[in-house]
PDB file of C-alpha atoms in Angstrom:
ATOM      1  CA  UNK L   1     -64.761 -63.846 -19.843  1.00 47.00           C
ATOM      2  CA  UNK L   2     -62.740 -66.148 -17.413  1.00 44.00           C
ATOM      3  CA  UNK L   3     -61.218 -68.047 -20.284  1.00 49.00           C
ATOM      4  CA  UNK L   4     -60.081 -65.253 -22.093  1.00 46.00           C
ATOM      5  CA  UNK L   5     -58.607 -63.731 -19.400  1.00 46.00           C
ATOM      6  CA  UNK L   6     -56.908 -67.165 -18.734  1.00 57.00           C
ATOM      7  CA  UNK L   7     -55.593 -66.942 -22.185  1.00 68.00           C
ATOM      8  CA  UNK L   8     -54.052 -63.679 -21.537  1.00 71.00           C
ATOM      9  CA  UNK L   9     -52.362 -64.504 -18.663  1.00 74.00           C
ATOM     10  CA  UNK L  10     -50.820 -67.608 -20.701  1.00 74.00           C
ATOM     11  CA  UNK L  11     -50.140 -65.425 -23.373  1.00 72.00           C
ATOM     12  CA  UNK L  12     -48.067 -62.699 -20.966  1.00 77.00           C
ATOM     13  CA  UNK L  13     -46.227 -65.227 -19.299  1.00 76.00           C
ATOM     14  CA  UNK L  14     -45.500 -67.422 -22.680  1.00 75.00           C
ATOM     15  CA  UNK L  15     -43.943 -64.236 -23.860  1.00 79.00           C
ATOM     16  CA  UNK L  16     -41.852 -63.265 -20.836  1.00 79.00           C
ATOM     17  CA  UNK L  17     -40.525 -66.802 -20.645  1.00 75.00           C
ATOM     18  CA  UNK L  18     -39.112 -66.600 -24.335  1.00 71.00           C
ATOM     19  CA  UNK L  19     -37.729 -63.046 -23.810  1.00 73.00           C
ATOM     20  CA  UNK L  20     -36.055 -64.634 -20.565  1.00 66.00           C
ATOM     21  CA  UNK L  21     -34.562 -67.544 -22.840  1.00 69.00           C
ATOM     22  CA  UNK L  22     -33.673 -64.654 -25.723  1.00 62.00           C
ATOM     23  CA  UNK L  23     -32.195 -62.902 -22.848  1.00 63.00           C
ATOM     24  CA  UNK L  24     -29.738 -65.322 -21.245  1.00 63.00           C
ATOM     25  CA  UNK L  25     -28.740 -66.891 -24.379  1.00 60.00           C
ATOM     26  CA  UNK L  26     -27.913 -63.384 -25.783  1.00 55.00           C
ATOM     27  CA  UNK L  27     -26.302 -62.721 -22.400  1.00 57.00           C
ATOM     28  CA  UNK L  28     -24.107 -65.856 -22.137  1.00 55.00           C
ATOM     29  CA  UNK L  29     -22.911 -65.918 -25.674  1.00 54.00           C
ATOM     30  CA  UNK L  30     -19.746 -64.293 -26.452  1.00 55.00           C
ATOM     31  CA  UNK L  31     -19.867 -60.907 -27.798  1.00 54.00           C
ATOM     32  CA  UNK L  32     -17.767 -57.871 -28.259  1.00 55.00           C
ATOM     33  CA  UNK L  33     -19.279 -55.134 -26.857  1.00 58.00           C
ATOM     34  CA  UNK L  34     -22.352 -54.799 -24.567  1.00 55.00           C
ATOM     35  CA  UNK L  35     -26.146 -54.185 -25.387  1.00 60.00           C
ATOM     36  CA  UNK L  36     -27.720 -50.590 -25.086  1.00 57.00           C
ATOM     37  CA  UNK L  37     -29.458 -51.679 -21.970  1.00 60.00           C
ATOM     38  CA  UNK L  38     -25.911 -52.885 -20.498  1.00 57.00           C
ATOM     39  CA  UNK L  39     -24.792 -49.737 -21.513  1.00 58.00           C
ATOM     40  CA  UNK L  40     -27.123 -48.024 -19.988  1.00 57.00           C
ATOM     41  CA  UNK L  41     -26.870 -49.903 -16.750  1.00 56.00           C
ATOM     42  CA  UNK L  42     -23.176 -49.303 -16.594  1.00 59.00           C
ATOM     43  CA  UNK L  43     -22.962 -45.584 -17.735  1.00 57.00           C
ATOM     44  CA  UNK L  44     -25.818 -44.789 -14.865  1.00 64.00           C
ATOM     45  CA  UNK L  45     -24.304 -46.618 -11.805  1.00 61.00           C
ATOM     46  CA  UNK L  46     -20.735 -44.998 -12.920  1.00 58.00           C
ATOM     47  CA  UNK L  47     -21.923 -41.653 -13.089  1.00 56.00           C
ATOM     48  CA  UNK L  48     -24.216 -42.328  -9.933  1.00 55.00           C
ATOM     49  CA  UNK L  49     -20.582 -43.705  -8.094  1.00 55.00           C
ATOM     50  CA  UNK L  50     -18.496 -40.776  -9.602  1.00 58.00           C
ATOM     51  CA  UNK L  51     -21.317 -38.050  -7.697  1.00 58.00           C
ATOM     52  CA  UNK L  52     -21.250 -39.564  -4.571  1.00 54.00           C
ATOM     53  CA  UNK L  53     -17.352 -40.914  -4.473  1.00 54.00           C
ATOM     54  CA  UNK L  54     -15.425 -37.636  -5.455  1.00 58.00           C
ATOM     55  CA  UNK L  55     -16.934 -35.792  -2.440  1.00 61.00           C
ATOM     56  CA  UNK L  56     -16.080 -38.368  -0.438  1.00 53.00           C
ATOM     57  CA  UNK L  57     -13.289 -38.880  -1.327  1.00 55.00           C
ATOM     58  CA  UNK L  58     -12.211 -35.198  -0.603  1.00 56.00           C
ATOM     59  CA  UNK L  59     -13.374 -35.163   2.779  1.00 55.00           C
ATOM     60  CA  UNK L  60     -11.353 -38.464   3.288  1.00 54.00           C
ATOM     61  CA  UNK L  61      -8.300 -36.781   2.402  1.00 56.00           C
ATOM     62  CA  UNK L  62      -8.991 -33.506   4.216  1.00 54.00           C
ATOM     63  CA  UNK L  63      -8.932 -36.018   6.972  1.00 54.00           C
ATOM     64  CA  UNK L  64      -5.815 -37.821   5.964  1.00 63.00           C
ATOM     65  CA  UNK L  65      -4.267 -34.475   5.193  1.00 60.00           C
ATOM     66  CA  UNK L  66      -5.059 -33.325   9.113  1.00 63.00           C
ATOM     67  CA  UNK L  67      -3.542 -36.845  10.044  1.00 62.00           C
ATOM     68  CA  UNK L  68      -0.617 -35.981   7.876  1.00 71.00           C
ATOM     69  CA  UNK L  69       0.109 -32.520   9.512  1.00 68.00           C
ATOM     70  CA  UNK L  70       0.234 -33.745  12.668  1.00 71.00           C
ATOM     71  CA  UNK L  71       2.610 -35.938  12.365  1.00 76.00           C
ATOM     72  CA  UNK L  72       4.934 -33.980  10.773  1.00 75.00           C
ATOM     73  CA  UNK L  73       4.260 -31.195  13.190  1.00 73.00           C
ATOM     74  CA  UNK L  74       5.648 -33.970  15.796  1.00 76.00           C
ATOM     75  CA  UNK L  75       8.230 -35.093  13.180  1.00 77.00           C
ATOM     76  CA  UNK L  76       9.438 -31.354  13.613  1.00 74.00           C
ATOM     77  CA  UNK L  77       9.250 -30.964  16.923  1.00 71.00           C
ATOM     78  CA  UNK L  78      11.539 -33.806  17.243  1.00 74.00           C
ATOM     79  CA  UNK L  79      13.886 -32.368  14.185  1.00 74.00           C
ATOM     80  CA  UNK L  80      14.004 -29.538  16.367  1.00 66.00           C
ATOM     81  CA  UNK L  81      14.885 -31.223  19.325  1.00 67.00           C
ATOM     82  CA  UNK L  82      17.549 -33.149  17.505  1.00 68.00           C
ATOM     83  CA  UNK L  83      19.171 -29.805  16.164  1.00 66.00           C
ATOM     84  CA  UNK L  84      19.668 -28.470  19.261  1.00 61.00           C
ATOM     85  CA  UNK L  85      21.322 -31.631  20.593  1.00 63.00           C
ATOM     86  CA  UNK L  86      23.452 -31.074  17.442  1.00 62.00           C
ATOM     87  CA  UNK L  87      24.098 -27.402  18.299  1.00 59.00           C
ATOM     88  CA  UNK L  88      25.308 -28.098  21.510  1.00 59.00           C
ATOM     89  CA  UNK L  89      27.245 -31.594  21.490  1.00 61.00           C
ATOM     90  CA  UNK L  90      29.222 -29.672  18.771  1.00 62.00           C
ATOM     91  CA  UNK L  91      29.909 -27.011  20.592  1.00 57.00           C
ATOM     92  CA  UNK L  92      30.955 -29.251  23.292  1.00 63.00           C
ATOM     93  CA  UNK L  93      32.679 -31.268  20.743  1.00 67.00           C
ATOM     94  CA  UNK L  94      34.711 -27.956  19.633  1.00 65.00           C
ATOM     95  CA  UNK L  95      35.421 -26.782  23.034  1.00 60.00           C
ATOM     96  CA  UNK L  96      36.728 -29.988  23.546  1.00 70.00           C
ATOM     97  CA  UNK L  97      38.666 -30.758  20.551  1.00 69.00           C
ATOM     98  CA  UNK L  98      40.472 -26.921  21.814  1.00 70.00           C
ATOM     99  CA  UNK L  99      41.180 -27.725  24.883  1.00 70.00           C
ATOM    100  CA  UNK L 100      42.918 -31.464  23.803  1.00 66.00           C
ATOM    101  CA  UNK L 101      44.984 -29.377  20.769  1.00 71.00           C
ATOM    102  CA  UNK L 102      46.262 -27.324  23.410  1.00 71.00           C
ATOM    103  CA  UNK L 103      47.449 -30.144  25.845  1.00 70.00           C
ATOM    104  CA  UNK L 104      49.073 -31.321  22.497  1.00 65.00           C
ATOM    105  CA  UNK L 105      50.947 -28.230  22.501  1.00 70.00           C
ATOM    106  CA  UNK L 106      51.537 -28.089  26.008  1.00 68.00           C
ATOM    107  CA  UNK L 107      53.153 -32.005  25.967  1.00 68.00           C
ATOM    108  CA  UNK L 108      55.304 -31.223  23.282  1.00 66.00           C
ATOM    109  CA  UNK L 109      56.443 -28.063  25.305  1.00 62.00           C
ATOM    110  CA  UNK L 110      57.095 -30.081  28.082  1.00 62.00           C
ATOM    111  CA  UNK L 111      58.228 -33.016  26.401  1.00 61.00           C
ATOM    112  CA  UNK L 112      60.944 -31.204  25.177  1.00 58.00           C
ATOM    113  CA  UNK L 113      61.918 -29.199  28.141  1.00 58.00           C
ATOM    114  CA  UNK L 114      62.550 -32.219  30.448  1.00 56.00           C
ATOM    115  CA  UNK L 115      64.208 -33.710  27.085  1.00 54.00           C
ATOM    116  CA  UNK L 116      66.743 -31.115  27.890  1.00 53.00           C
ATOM    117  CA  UNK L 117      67.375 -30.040  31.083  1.00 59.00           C
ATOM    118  CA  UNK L 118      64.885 -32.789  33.251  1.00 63.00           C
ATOM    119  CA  UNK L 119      62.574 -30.212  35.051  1.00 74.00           C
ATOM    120  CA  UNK L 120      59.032 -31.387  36.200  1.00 82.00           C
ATOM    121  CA  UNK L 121      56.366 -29.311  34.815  1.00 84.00           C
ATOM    122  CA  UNK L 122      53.601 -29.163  36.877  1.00 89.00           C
ATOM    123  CA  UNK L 123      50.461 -27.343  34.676  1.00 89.00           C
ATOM    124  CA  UNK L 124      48.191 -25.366  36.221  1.00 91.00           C
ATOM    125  CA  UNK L 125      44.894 -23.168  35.380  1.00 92.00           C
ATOM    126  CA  UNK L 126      44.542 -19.573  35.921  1.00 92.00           C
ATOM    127  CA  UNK L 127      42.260 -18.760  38.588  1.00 92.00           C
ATOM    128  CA  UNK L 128      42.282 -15.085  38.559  1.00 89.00           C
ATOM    129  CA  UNK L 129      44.812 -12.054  37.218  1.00 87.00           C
ATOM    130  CA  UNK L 130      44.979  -8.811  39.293  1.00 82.00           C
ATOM    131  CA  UNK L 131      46.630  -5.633  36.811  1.00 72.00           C
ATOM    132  CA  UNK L 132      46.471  -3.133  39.873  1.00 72.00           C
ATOM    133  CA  UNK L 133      49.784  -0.453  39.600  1.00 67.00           C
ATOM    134  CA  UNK L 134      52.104  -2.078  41.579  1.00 69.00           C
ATOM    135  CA  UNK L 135      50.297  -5.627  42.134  1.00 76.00           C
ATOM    136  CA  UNK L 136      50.686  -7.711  38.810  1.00 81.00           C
ATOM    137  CA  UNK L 137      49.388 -11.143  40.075  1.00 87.00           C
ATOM    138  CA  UNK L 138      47.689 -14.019  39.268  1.00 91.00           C
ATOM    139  CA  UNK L 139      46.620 -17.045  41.108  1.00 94.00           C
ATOM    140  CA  UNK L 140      46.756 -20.824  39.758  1.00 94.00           C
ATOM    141  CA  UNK L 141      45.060 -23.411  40.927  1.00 94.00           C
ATOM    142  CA  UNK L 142      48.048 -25.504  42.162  1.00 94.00           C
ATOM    143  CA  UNK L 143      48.832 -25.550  46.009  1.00 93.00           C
ATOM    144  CA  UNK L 144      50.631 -26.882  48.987  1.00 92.00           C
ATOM    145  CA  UNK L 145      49.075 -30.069  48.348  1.00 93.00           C
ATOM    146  CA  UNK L 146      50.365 -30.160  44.934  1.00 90.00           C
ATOM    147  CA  UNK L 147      54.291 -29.367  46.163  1.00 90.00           C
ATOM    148  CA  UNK L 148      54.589 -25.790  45.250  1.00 92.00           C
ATOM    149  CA  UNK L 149      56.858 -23.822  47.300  1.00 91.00           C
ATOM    150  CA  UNK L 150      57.873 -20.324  47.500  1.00 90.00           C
ATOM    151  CA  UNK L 151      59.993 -18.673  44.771  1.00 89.00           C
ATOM    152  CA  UNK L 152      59.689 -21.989  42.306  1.00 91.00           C
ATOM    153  CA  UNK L 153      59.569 -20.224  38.522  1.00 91.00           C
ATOM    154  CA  UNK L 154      56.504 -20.317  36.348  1.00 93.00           C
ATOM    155  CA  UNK L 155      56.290 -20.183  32.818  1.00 90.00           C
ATOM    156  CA  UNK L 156      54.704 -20.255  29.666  1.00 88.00           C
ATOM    157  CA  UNK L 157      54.945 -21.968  26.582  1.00 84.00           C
ATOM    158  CA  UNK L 158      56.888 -19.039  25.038  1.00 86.00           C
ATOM    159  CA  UNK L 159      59.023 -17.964  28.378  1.00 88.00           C
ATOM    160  CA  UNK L 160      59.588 -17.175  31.927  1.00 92.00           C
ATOM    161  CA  UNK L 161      56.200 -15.373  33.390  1.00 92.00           C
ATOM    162  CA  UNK L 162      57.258 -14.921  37.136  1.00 92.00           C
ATOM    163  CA  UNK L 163      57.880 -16.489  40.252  1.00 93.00           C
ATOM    164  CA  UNK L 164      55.596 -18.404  42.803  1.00 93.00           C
ATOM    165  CA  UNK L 165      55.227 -15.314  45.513  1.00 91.00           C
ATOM    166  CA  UNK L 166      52.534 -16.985  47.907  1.00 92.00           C
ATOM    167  CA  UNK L 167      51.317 -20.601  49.055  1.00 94.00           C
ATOM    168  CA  UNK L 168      47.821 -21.943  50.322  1.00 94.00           C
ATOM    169  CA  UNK L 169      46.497 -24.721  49.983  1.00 94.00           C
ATOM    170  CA  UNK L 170      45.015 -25.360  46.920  1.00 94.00           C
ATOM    171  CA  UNK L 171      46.004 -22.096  45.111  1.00 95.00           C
ATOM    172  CA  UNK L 172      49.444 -20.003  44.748  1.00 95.00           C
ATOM    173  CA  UNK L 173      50.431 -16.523  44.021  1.00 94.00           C
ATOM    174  CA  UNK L 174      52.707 -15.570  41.157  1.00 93.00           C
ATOM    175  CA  UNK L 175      54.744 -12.328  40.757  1.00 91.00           C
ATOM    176  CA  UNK L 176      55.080 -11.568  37.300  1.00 91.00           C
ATOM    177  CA  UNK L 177      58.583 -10.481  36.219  1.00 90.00           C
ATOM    178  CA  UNK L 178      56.502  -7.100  35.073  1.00 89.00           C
ATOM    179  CA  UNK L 179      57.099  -6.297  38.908  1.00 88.00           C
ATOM    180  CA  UNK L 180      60.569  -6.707  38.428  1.00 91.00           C
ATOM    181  CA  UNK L 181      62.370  -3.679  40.254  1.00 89.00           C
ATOM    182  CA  UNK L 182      66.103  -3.444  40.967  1.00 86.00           C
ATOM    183  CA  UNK L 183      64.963  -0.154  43.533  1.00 85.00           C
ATOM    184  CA  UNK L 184      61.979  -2.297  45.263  1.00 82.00           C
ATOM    185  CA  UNK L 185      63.414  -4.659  47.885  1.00 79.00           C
ATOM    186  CA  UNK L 186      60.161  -6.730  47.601  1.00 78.00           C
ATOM    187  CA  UNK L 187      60.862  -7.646  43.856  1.00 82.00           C
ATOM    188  CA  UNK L 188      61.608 -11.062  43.186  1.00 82.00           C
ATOM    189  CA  UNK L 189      65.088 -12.093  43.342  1.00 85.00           C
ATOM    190  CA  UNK L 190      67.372 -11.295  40.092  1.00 91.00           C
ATOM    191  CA  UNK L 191      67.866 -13.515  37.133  1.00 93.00           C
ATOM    192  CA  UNK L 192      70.878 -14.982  36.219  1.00 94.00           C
ATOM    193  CA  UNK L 193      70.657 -14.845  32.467  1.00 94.00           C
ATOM    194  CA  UNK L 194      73.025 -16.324  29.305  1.00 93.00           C
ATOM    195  CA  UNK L 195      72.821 -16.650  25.822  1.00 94.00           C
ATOM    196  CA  UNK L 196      71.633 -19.691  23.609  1.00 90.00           C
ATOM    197  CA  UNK L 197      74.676 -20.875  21.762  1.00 89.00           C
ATOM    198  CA  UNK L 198      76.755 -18.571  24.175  1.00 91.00           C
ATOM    199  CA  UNK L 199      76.687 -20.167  27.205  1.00 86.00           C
ATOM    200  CA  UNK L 200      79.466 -19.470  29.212  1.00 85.00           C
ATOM    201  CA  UNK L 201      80.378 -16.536  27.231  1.00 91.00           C
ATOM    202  CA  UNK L 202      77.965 -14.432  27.950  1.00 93.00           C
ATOM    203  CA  UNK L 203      76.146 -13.705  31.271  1.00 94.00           C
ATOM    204  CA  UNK L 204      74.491 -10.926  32.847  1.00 95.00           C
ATOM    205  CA  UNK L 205      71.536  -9.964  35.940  1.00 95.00           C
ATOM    206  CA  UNK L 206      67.716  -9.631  34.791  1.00 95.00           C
ATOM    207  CA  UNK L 207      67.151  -7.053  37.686  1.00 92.00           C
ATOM    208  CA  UNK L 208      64.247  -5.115  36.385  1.00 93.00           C
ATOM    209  CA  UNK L 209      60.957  -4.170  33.850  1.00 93.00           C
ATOM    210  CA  UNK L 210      60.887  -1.434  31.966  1.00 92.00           C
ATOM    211  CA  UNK L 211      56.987  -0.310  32.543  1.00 88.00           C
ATOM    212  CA  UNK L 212      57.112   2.367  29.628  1.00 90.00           C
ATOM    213  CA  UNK L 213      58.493   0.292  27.025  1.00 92.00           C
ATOM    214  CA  UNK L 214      57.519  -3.208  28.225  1.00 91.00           C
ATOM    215  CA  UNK L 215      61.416  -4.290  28.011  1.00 95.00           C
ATOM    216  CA  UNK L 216      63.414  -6.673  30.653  1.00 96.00           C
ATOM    217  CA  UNK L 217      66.748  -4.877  31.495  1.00 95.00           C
ATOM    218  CA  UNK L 218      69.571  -7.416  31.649  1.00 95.00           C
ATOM    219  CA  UNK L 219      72.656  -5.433  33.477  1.00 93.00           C
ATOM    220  CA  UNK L 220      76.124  -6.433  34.726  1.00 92.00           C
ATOM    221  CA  UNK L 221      77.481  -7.702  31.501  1.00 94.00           C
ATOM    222  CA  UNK L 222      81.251  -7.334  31.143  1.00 92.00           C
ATOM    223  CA  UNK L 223      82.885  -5.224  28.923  1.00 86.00           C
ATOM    224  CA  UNK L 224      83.713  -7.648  25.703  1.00 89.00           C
ATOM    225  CA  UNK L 225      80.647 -10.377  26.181  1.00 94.00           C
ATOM    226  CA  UNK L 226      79.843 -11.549  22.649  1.00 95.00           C
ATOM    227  CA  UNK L 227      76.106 -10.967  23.577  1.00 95.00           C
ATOM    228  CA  UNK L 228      74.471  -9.274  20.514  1.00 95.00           C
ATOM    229  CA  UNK L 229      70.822  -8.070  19.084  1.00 95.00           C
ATOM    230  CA  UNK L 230      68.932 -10.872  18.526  1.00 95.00           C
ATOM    231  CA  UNK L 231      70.004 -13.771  20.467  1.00 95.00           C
ATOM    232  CA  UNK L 232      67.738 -15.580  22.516  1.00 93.00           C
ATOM    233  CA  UNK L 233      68.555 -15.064  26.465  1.00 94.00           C
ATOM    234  CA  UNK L 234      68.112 -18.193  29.012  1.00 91.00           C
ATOM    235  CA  UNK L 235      68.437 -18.808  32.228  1.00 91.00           C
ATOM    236  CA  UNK L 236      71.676 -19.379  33.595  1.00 88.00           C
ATOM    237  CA  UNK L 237      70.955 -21.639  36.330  1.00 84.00           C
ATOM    238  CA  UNK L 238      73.914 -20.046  38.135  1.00 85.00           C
ATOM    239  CA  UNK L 239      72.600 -19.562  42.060  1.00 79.00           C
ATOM    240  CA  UNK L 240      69.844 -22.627  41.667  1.00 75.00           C
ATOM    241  CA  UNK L 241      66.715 -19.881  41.966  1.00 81.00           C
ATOM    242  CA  UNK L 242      66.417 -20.560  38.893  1.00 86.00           C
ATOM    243  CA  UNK L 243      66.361 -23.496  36.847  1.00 84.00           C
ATOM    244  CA  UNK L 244      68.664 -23.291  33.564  1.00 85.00           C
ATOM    245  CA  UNK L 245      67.247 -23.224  30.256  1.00 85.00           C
ATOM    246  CA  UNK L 246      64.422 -21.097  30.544  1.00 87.00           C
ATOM    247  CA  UNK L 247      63.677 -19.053  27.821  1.00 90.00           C
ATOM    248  CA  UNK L 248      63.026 -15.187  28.930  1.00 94.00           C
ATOM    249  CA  UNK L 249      63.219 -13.082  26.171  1.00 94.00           C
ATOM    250  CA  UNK L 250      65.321 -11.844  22.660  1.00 96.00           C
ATOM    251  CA  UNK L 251      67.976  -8.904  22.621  1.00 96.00           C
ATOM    252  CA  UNK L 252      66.710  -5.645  21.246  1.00 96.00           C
ATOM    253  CA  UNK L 253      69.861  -3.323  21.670  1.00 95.00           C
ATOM    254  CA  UNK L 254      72.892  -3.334  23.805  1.00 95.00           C
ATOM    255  CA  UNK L 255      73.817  -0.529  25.402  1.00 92.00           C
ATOM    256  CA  UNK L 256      77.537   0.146  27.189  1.00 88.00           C
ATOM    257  CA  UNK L 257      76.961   0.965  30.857  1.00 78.00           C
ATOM    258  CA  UNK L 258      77.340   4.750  32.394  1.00 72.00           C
ATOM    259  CA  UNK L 259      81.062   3.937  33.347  1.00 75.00           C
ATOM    260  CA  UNK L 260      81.683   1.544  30.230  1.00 78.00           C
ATOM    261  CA  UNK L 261      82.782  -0.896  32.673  1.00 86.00           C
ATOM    262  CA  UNK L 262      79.574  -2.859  31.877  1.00 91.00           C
ATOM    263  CA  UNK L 263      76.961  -3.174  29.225  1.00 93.00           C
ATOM    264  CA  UNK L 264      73.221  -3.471  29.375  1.00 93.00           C
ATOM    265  CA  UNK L 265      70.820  -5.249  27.046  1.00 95.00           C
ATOM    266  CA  UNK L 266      67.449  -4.276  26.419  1.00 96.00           C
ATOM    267  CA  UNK L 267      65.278  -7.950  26.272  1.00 96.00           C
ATOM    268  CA  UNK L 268      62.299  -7.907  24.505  1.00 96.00           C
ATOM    269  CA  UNK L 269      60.077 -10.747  27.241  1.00 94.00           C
ATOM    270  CA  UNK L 270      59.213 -14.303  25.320  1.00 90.00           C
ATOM    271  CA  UNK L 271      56.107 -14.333  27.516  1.00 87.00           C
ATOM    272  CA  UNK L 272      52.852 -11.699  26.464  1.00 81.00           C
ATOM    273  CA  UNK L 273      51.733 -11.726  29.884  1.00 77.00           C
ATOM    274  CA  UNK L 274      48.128 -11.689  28.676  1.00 73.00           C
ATOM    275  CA  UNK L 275      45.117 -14.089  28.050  1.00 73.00           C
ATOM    276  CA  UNK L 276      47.210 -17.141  29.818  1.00 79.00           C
ATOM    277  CA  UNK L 277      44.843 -19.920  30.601  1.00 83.00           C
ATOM    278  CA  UNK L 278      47.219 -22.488  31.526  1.00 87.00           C
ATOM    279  CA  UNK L 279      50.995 -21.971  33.207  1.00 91.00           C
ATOM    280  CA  UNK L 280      53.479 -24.458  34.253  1.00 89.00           C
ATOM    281  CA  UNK L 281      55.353 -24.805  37.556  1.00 92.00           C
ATOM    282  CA  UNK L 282      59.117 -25.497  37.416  1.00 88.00           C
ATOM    283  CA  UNK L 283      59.467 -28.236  39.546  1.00 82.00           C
ATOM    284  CA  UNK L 284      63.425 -29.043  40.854  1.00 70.00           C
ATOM    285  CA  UNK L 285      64.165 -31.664  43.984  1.00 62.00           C
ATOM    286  CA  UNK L 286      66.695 -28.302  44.692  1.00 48.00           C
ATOM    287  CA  UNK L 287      63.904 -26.200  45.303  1.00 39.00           C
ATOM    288  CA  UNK L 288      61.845 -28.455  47.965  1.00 39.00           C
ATOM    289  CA  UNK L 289      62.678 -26.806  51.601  1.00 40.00           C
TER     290      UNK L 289
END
């Protein structure tokens, strides 16, 4: 009984030790495709992998997705940031590039003022305007300390806007010429006035605003003065108020006087008196005290 069970054992193991040598030489031989049992292997572990690494995979992304949003929730926040920056250098950039086109235009005004007649400007910022009946003001920010006296002319770009009426400080009063009043002993002094391409042909006395139709009144002209609709009237310069050159206004109509000894001329102002946010003072060594 011991023997033959001996002789089983043999038996099992001689047989398992010539599969094992079938085995590896079938295994390490070089074949095309793969056994069943290979096969089998392979197709079970894959579809074992596939079941557990799809879910996984999806909550690993879900993950990775969260990850993702946050950073371009902070990518956003900064985009954000950045536009607002944007927004407001370039509307500092615009208010900027304004402000330096209209120093252009103010240097070239200047430049070719002094080009002509060698007058100082002296710019200056509006502070305030007052438009009570009877009190058309405004206040620049140039003072005492800057040189301004009494009665020096201020102006536009375009024209003659009034005359310097008070002194502080830092800050002066102007008249406008809208105050102008040949009746009110407190309006600013006369103008001595001439024509472009006329001068010393044609003169006359800016001595008062028309308030109803907005129109200078230029009187005392004498009877044959070439002085016509449409010229362009200037300072005179004639009494050193005011300096010569300055433009004040364009002929509308010229009307003989009540005795025909002398005409008037209706002047249409150069100046809008409106919306001024810079004005120059007229500067001249003859007008320091």
């Amino acid at each position: 009984m011991f023997k033959l069970f001996n002789n089983k054992r043999l038996f099992i193991l001689l047989i398992t030790l010539v599969t094992f040598i079938v085995l590896m030489g079938f295994s390490l031989g070089q074949r095309k495709t793969l056994s069943w049992p290979e096969n089998f292997l392979r197709d079970t572990t894959g579809f074992v992998q596939k079941l557990f690494y799809k879910p996984a995979g999806y909550v690993a992304g879900f993950f990775q997705d969260i990850g993702t949003l946050n950073e371009l929730a902070e990518e956003n926040q900064r985009l954000k940031i950045l536009a607002a920056q944007y927004a407001r250098d370039k509307a500092q950039f615009n208010f900027i590039k304004a402000k330096n086109e209209q120093y252009e235009k103010d240097l070239q005004f200047t430049k070719a003022q002094k080009n002509m007649y060698k007058y100082e400007y002296l710019i200056s910022n509006v502070v305030s305007v007052t438009t009570e009946p009877g009190n058309n003001t405004l206040v620049i920010d140039l003072g005492a300390k800057d040189g301004i006296r009494l009665n020096m002319s201020v102006t536009s770009i375009e024209g003659l806007v009034g005359v310097i009426s008070n002194v502080s400080n830092f800050t002066s009063t102007v008249k406008l010429m809208t105050m102008m009043d040949i009746n009110d002993p407190n309006s600013q002094p006369p103008i001595a006035a001439t024509a472009v391409n006329k001068e010393g042909k044609t003169f006359g006395m800016i001595e008062s605003y028309d308030q109803q139709t907005g129109m200078l009144l230029m009187n005392k002209i004498p009877v044959g003065d070439p002085i016509a609709k449409d010229d362009i009237i200037i300072s005179s310069g004639i009494g050193g108020r005011y300096p010569r050159g300055v433009p004040i206004g364009t002929v509308e109509e010229v009307k003989v006087g009540q005795y025909g000894f002398t005409s008037t001329a209706i002047i249409k102002p150069a100046a809008g008196f409106q919306d001024w946010k810079e004005l120059f003072v007229v500067y001249t060594e003859e007008r320091v005290e």
